[in-house]
PDB file of C-alpha atoms in Angstrom:
ATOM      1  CA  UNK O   1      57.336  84.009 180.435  1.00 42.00           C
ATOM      2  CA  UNK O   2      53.714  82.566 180.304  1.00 46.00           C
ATOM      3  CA  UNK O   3      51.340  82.378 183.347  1.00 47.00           C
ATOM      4  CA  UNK O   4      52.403  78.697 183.881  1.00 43.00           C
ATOM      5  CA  UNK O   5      56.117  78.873 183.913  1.00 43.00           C
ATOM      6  CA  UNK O   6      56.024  81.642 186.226  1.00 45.00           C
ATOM      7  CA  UNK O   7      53.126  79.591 188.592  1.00 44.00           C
ATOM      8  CA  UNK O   8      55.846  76.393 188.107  1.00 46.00           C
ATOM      9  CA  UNK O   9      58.715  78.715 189.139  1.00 44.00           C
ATOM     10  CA  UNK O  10      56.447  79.811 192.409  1.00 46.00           C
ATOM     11  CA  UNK O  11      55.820  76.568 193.379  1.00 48.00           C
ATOM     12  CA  UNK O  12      59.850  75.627 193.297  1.00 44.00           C
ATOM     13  CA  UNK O  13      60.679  78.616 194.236  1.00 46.00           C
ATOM     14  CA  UNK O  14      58.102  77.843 197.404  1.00 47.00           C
ATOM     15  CA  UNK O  15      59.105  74.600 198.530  1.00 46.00           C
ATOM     16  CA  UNK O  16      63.057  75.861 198.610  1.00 45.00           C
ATOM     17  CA  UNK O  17      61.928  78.637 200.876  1.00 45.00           C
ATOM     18  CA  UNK O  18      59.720  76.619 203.095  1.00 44.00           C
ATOM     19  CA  UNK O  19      62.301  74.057 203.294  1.00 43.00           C
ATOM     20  CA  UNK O  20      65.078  76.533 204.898  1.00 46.00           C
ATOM     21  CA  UNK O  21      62.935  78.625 206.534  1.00 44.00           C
ATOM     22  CA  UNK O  22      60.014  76.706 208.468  1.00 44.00           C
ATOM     23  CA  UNK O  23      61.319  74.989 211.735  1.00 46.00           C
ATOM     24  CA  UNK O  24      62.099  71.815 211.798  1.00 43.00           C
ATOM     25  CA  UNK O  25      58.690  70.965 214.552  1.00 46.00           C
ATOM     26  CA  UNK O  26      55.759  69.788 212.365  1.00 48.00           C
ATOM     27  CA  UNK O  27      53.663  73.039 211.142  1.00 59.00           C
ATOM     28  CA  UNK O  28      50.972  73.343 209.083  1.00 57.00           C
ATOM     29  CA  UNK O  29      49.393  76.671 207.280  1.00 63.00           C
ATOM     30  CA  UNK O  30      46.843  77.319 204.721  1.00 61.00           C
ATOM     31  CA  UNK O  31      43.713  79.375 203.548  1.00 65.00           C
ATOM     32  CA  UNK O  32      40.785  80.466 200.825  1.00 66.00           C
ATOM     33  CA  UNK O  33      40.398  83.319 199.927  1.00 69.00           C
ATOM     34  CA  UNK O  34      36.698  82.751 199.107  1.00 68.00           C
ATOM     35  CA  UNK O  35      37.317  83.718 195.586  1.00 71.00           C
ATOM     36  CA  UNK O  36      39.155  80.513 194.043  1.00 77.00           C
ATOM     37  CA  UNK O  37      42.379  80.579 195.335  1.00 84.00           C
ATOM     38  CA  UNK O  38      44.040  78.351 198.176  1.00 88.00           C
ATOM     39  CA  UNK O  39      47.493  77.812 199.297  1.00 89.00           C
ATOM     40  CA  UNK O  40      48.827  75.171 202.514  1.00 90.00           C
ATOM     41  CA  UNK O  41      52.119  74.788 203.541  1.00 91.00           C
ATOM     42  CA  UNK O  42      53.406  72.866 206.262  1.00 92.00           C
ATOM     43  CA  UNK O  43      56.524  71.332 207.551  1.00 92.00           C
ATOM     44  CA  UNK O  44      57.148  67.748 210.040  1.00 92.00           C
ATOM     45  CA  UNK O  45      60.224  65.953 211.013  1.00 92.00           C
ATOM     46  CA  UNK O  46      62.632  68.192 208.711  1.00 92.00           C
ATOM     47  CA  UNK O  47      59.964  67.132 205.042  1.00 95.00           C
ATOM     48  CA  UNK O  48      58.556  70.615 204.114  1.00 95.00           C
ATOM     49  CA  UNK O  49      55.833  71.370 201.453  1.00 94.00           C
ATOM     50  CA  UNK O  50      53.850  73.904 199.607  1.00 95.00           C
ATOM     51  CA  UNK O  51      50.854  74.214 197.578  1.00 94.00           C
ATOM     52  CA  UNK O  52      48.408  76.410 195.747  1.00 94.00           C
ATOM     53  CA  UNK O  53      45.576  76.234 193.668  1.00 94.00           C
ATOM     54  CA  UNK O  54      43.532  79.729 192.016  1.00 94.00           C
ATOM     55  CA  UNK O  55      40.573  79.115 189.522  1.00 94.00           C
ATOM     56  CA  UNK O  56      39.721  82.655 187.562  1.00 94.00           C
ATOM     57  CA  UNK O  57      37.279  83.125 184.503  1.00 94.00           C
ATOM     58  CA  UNK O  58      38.524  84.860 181.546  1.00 94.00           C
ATOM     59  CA  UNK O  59      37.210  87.237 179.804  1.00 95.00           C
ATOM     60  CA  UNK O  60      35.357  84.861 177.419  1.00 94.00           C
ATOM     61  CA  UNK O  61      33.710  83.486 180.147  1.00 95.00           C
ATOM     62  CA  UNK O  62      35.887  80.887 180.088  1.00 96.00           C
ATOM     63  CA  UNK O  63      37.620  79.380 183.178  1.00 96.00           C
ATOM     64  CA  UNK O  64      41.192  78.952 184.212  1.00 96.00           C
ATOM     65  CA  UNK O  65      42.517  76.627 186.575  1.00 96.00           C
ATOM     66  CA  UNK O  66      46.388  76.784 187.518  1.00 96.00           C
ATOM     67  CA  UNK O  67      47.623  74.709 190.657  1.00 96.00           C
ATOM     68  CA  UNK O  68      51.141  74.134 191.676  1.00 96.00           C
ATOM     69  CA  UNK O  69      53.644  72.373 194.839  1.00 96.00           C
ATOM     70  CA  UNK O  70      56.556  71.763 195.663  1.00 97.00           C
ATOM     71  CA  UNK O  71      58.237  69.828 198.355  1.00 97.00           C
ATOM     72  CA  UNK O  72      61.522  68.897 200.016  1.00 97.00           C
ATOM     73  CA  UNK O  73      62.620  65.845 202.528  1.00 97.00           C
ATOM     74  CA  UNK O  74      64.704  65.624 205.045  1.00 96.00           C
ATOM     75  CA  UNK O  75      66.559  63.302 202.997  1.00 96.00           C
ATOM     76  CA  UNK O  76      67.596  66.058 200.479  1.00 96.00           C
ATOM     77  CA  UNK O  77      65.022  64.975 198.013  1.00 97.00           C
ATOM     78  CA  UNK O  78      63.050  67.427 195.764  1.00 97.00           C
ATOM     79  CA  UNK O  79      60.188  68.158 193.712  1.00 97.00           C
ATOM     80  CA  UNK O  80      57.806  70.452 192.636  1.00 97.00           C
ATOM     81  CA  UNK O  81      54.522  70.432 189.898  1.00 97.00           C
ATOM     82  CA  UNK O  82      52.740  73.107 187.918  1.00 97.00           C
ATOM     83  CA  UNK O  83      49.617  72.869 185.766  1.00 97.00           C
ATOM     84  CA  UNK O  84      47.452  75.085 184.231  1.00 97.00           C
ATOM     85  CA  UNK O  85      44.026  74.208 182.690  1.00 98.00           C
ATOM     86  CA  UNK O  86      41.571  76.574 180.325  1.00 97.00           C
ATOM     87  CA  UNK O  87      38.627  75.933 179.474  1.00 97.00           C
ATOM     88  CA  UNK O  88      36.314  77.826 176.949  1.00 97.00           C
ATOM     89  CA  UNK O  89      32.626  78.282 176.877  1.00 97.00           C
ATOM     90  CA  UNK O  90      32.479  76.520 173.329  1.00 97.00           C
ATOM     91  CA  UNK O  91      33.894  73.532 175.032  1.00 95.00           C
ATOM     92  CA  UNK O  92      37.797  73.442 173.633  1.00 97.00           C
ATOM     93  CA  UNK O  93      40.309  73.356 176.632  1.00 98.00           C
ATOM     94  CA  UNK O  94      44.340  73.447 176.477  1.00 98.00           C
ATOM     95  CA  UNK O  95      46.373  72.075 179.660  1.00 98.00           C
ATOM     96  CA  UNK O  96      49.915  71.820 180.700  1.00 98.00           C
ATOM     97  CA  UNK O  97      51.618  70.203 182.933  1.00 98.00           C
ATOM     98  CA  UNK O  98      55.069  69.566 184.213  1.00 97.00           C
ATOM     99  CA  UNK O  99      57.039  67.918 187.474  1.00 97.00           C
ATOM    100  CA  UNK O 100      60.907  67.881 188.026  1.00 98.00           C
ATOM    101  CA  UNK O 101      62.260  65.404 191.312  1.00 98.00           C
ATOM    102  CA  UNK O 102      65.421  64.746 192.503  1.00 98.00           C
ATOM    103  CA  UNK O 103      67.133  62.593 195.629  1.00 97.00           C
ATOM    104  CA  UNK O 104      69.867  59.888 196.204  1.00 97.00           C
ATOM    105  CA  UNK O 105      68.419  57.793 193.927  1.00 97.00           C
ATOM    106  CA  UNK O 106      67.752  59.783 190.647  1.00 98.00           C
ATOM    107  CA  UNK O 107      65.699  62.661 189.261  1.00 98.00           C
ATOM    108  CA  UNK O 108      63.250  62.691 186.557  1.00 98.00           C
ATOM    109  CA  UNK O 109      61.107  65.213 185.076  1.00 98.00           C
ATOM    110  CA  UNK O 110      57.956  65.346 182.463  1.00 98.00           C
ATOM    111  CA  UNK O 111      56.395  68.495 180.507  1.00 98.00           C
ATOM    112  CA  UNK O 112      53.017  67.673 178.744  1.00 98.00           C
ATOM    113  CA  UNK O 113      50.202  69.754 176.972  1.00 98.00           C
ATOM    114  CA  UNK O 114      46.502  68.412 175.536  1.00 98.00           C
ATOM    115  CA  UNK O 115      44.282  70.166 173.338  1.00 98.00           C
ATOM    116  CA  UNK O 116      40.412  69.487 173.103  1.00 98.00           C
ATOM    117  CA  UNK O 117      39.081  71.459 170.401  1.00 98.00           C
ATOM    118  CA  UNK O 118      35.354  72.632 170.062  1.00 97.00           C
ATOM    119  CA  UNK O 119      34.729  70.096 167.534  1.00 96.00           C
ATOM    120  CA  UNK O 120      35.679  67.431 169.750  1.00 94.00           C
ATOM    121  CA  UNK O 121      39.197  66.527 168.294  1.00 97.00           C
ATOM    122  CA  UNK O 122      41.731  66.323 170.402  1.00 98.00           C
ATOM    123  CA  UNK O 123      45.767  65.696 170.956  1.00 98.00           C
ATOM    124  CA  UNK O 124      48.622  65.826 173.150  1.00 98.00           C
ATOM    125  CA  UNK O 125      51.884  65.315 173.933  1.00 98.00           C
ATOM    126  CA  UNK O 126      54.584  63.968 176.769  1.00 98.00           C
ATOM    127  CA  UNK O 127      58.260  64.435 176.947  1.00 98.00           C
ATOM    128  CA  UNK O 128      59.904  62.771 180.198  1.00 98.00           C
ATOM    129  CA  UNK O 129      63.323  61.816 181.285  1.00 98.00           C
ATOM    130  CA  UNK O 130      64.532  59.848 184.180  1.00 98.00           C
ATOM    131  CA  UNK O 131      68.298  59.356 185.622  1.00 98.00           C
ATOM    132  CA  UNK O 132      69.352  56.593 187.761  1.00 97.00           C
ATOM    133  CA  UNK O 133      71.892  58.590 190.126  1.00 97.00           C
ATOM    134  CA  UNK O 134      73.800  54.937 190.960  1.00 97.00           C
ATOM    135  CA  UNK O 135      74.597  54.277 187.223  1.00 96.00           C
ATOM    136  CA  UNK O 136      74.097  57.655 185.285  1.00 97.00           C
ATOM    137  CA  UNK O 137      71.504  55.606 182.695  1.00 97.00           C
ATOM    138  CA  UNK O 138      68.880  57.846 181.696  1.00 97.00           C
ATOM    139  CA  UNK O 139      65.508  57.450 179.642  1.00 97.00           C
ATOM    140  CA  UNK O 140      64.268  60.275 177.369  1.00 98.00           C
ATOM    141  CA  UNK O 141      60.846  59.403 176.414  1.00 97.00           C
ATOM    142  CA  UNK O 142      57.968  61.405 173.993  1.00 98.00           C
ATOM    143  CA  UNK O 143      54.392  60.584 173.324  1.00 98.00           C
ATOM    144  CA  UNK O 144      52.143  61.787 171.033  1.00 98.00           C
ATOM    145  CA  UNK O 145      48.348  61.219 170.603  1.00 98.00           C
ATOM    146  CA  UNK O 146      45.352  62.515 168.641  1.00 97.00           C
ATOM    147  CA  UNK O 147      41.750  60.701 168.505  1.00 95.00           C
ATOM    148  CA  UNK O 148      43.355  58.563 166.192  1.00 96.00           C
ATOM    149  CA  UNK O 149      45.821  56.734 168.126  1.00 97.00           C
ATOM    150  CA  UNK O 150      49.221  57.586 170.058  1.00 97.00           C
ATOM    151  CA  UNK O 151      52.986  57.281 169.336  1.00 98.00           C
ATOM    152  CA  UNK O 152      55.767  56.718 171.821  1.00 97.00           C
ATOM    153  CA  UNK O 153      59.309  57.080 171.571  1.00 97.00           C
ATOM    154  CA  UNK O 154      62.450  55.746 174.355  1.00 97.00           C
ATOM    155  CA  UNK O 155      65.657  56.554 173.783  1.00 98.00           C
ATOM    156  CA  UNK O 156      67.999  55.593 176.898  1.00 98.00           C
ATOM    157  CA  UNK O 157      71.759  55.962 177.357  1.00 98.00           C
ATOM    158  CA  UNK O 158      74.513  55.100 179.279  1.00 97.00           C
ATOM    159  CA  UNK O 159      76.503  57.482 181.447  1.00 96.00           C
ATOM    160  CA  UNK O 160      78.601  57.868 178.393  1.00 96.00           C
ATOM    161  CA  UNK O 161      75.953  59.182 176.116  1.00 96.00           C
ATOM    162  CA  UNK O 162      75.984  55.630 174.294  1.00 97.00           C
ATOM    163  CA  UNK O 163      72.523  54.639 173.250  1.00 97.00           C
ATOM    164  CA  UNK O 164      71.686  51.062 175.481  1.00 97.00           C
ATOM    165  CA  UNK O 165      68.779  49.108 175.432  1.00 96.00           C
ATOM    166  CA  UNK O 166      65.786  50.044 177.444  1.00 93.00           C
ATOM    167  CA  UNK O 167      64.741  47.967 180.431  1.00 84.00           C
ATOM    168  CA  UNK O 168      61.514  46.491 180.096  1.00 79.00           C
TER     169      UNK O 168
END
């Protein structure tokens, strides 16, 4: 497991222990540790929340930048992000990224990476997908893009698996 599913699976992982374990009276925590990292947690009116950041360089000389949260309501809703940045002395950087959320009313959830090379090139993608809890329609959605343009695809279904029209 890479550096930033493990950082994702922290943040989660966070959020779900802060949310049974910090009292329900609003608290807040946090710190630096003078050396690129930072982390706050806190909790009010049953909501609780986590965060981190840490910035390292590499052994190129290079920097790193991986940040992550997580959260969860009082409501039963749920979230958390990850995302990891490099970038190299020559200039070329890689990212990903990623949320998942769910409550009453849905979840959804997106996983993305981008690639700048030294040359100046670039591309990416997106893959997301979004349920409506009330009618079981979900959306599974890709992008693609390069410097020379982008490409999108939507697929959405019913709560049957039957492909429907996408709302506008």
């Amino acid at each position: 497991m890479n550096g930033f599913a493990k950082f994702g699976m922290f943040a989660a992982t966070a959020g779900m222990i802060m949310a049974s374990v910090v009292p329900a009276e609003a608290q807040r925590v946090g710190g630096r540790n003078g050396k690129g990292t930072a982390a706050a947690a806190g909790s009010a009116g049953g909501n609780t929340w986590a965060r981190g950041r840490a910035t390292t360089t590499n052994a190129n000389g290079g920097k790193t930048v991986t940040s992550g949260g997580a959260f969860k309501g009082a409501n039963g809703a749920q979230g958390a992000r990850a995302s990891q940045t490099v970038v190299n002395p020559d200039g070329s950087a890689t990212s990903q990224s990623g949320f998942a959320a769910s409550g009453a009313r849905g979840s959804a959830s997106s996983t993305g990476s981008a690639t700048r090379n030294a040359d100046g090139t670039y591309n990416g993608s997106r893959s997301s997908t979004a349920t409506n809890a009330a009618t079981g329609n979900s959306l599974n959605a890709s992008t693609t893009y390069d410097q020379n343009g982008a490409a999108r695809t939507a697929t959405c279904t019913d709560a049957n698996g039957a492909t429907i029209a996408c709302p506008r």
